[in-house]
CSV table of C-alpha atoms in Angstrom, one decimal:
chain,number,residue,atom,x,y,z
A,1,VAL,CA,-24.3,-111.5,216.1
A,2,GLN,CA,-27.7,-112.5,214.8
A,3,LEU,CA,-30.0,-111.6,212.4
A,4,GLN,CA,-33.6,-112.7,213.3
A,5,ALA,CA,-35.8,-112.8,209.9
A,6,SER,CA,-39.5,-113.1,210.3
A,7,GLY,CA,-42.7,-112.5,208.6
A,8,GLY,CA,-42.8,-115.3,205.8
A,9,GLY,CA,-45.7,-117.6,205.5
A,10,LEU,CA,-48.4,-118.6,202.9
A,11,VAL,CA,-50.2,-116.1,200.8
A,12,GLN,CA,-52.3,-116.2,197.6
A,13,ALA,CA,-51.0,-114.6,194.5
A,14,GLY,CA,-51.8,-110.9,194.3
A,15,GLY,CA,-51.2,-110.8,198.0
A,16,SER,CA,-48.7,-108.9,200.3
A,17,LEU,CA,-46.4,-109.8,203.2
A,18,ARG,CA,-43.9,-107.6,205.3
A,19,LEU,CA,-40.5,-109.3,206.2
A,20,SER,CA,-38.3,-108.2,209.0
A,21,CYS,CA,-34.9,-108.9,210.1
A,22,ALA,CA,-33.9,-107.7,213.7
A,23,ALA,CA,-30.5,-107.6,214.2
A,24,SER,CA,-28.9,-108.3,217.8
A,25,GLY,CA,-25.2,-108.3,219.1
A,26,ARG,CA,-23.9,-105.4,217.1
A,27,THR,CA,-25.3,-102.6,215.3
A,28,PHE,CA,-25.7,-102.0,211.6
A,29,THR,CA,-26.8,-98.4,211.7
A,30,ARG,CA,-23.5,-97.6,209.4
A,31,ASN,CA,-23.7,-100.6,207.2
A,32,THR,CA,-25.4,-101.7,204.2
A,33,MET,CA,-28.4,-104.6,204.5
A,34,GLY,CA,-29.8,-106.6,202.1
A,35,TRP,CA,-32.3,-109.4,201.3
A,36,PHE,CA,-31.6,-112.5,199.2
A,37,ARG,CA,-33.8,-115.6,198.3
A,38,GLN,CA,-33.3,-119.1,197.6
A,39,PRO,CA,-36.4,-120.5,195.2
A,40,PRO,CA,-36.6,-124.4,195.6
A,41,GLY,CA,-34.0,-126.1,193.7
A,42,LYS,CA,-32.3,-123.1,192.9
A,43,GLU,CA,-29.4,-120.8,193.6
A,44,ARG,CA,-29.5,-118.0,196.0
A,45,GLU,CA,-30.5,-114.8,194.4
A,46,PHE,CA,-30.3,-111.1,194.9
A,47,VAL,CA,-33.4,-109.4,196.1
A,48,ALA,CA,-33.0,-105.6,197.4
A,49,ALA,CA,-30.6,-103.9,199.5
A,50,ILE,CA,-30.2,-100.6,201.1
A,51,SER,CA,-27.6,-98.1,202.5
A,52,TRP,CA,-26.9,-97.4,205.9
A,53,ASN,CA,-28.7,-94.1,205.8
A,54,ALA,CA,-31.3,-95.3,203.3
A,55,TYR,CA,-30.5,-92.7,200.6
A,56,SER,CA,-29.7,-95.6,198.2
A,57,THR,CA,-32.1,-98.8,197.4
A,58,TYR,CA,-31.4,-101.5,195.0
A,59,TYR,CA,-33.7,-103.9,193.5
A,60,ALA,CA,-33.6,-107.0,191.3
A,61,ASP,CA,-35.5,-106.7,188.1
A,62,SER,CA,-37.6,-109.3,189.1
A,63,VAL,CA,-38.9,-107.2,192.2
A,64,LYS,CA,-39.0,-103.7,190.9
A,65,GLY,CA,-42.1,-102.0,191.7
A,66,ARG,CA,-43.5,-104.8,193.8
A,67,PHE,CA,-41.1,-105.1,196.8
A,68,THR,CA,-39.7,-102.0,198.9
A,69,ILE,CA,-36.9,-102.2,201.2
A,70,SER,CA,-36.8,-100.0,204.3
A,71,ARG,CA,-34.9,-99.8,207.8
A,72,ASP,CA,-35.4,-98.1,211.3
A,73,ASN,CA,-31.8,-97.7,212.4
A,74,ALA,CA,-33.1,-96.8,215.9
A,75,LYS,CA,-34.5,-100.4,216.0
A,76,ASN,CA,-31.7,-102.2,214.2
A,77,THR,CA,-34.2,-103.7,211.9
A,78,VAL,CA,-34.8,-103.8,208.1
A,79,PHE,CA,-38.0,-104.7,206.2
A,80,LEU,CA,-38.9,-106.1,203.0
A,81,GLN,CA,-42.7,-105.0,201.9
A,82,MET,CA,-43.8,-107.3,199.2
A,83,ASN,CA,-46.8,-106.5,197.1
A,84,SER,CA,-48.3,-108.3,194.2
A,85,LEU,CA,-46.7,-111.5,195.0
A,86,LYS,CA,-46.5,-114.2,192.1
A,87,PRO,CA,-46.0,-117.9,192.7
A,88,GLU,CA,-42.4,-117.2,191.1
A,89,ASP,CA,-41.5,-115.4,194.4
A,90,THR,CA,-41.9,-118.6,196.5
A,91,ALA,CA,-38.4,-118.9,198.3
A,92,VAL,CA,-36.7,-119.0,201.7
A,93,TYR,CA,-35.7,-115.2,202.2
A,94,TYR,CA,-32.8,-114.1,203.7
A,95,CYS,CA,-31.4,-111.0,205.2
A,96,ALA,CA,-27.8,-110.1,205.4
A,97,GLY,CA,-25.6,-107.3,206.7
A,98,ARG,CA,-22.2,-106.1,205.5
A,99,GLY,CA,-19.6,-105.8,208.3
A,100,ARG,CA,-17.7,-102.7,206.9
A,101,PRO,CA,-19.6,-99.2,207.2
A,102,GLY,CA,-20.4,-96.9,204.6
A,103,THR,CA,-21.0,-97.9,200.6
A,104,ILE,CA,-21.2,-101.2,199.1
A,105,PRO,CA,-19.1,-102.0,195.9
A,106,THR,CA,-22.1,-104.3,194.6
A,107,PRO,CA,-25.0,-104.7,196.7
A,108,ALA,CA,-26.2,-108.0,194.7
A,109,THR,CA,-22.8,-109.8,195.6
A,110,PRO,CA,-23.5,-112.6,198.4
A,111,ALA,CA,-19.5,-112.1,199.3
A,112,ASN,CA,-20.0,-108.4,200.1
A,113,TYR,CA,-22.2,-109.3,203.3
A,114,ASP,CA,-20.5,-111.0,206.3
A,115,TYR,CA,-23.7,-111.7,208.5
A,116,TRP,CA,-26.9,-113.6,207.5
A,117,GLY,CA,-30.2,-114.8,209.0
A,118,GLN,CA,-31.5,-118.2,209.1
A,119,GLY,CA,-34.2,-117.6,206.5
A,120,THR,CA,-37.8,-117.2,206.5
A,121,LEU,CA,-40.0,-118.9,204.0
A,122,VAL,CA,-42.5,-117.5,201.7
A,123,THR,CA,-44.9,-119.2,199.7
A,124,VAL,CA,-47.2,-117.9,197.1
A,125,SER,CA,-49.9,-120.0,195.8
A,126,SER,CA,-51.6,-119.6,192.2
């Protein structure tokens, strides 16, 4: 199973980026998917998650109103649209997939995800 994250790069503050995470080796159409990030020198933190049917989305307070998570189950892909980027958004962004289908008890808890991508670096300059 692989989760391939892409779309990171260097952007000026106020700019936008769209991250993609394509899954292969199994389908996640019935599974919650999430995005986490790890800023330089800090712990990994929750960013956003989306239920299998996209009916429910979850966001960290720090990104609410600026980031949007979405998914395309036909393509086994999840996206993270990031607008109004700030220097503090600089981090390696990881996508994650839950192994069990259905609802997730706490979307922000990394231990609730079984599969992780390799990460894509987002750098926001001031």
